Amino acid sequence: YYHPPLTTVRQPTYRIGKSAVEMLLKLIKGDTMVAPEIIEPQFVIRASTAPLVQ
């Protein structure tokens, strides 16, 4: 752990992996491909950022 806690971007790796495997299985079976799923990351604001000063 870091002090102060770092602001980061959380990647939903489980969902990304699951989606990739499902796409691969469809390709292997010869199914038609649908548009890829867009999986949004999550911006996690912690103590390492400050408000923008004008």
Coordinates of C-alpha atoms in Angstrom, one line a residue:
Y1 CA 0.0 0.0 0.0
Y2 CA 1.1 3.5 -0.7
H3 CA 0.8 6.7 1.2
P4 CA -1.0 8.7 0.0
P5 CA -3.3 6.1 -1.7
L6 CA -2.8 6.5 -5.4
T7 CA -5.5 7.4 -7.9
T8 CA -5.9 4.7 -10.5
V9 CA -7.9 3.2 -13.3
R10 CA -9.5 -0.1 -12.3
Q11 CA -9.7 -2.6 -15.2
P12 CA -12.4 -5.3 -14.9
T13 CA -9.9 -8.1 -15.8
Y14 CA -12.3 -11.0 -15.1
R15 CA -15.0 -9.6 -17.4
I16 CA -12.4 -8.8 -20.1
G17 CA -11.1 -12.4 -19.9
K18 CA -14.5 -13.9 -19.9
S19 CA -15.6 -11.9 -23.0
A20 CA -12.3 -12.8 -24.8
V21 CA -12.9 -16.6 -24.2
E22 CA -16.5 -16.3 -25.3
M23 CA -15.4 -14.6 -28.6
L24 CA -12.7 -17.2 -29.2
L25 CA -15.2 -20.1 -28.6
K26 CA -17.6 -18.5 -31.2
L27 CA -14.8 -18.2 -33.7
I28 CA -13.7 -21.8 -33.2
K29 CA -17.3 -23.0 -33.7
G30 CA -17.6 -20.9 -36.8
D31 CA -20.4 -18.8 -35.4
T32 CA -20.9 -15.3 -36.8
M33 CA -19.2 -12.6 -34.8
V34 CA -21.1 -9.9 -33.2
A35 CA -19.7 -6.5 -32.3
P36 CA -17.1 -6.7 -29.5
E37 CA -18.3 -5.9 -26.1
I38 CA -17.1 -2.5 -24.7
I39 CA -16.1 -2.9 -21.1
E40 CA -15.6 0.4 -19.4
P41 CA -12.8 0.9 -16.9
Q42 CA -13.5 2.6 -13.5
F43 CA -11.6 5.8 -12.5
V44 CA -10.8 5.5 -8.8
I45 CA -10.0 8.9 -7.2
R46 CA -7.9 8.6 -4.0
A47 CA -5.7 10.9 -2.1
S48 CA -2.9 11.4 -4.7
T49 CA -4.9 13.9 -6.8
A50 CA -5.9 17.5 -5.9
P51 CA -8.4 19.9 -7.4
L52 CA -7.3 21.9 -10.4
V53 CA -6.3 25.4 -9.3
Q54 CA -7.3 28.1 -11.8

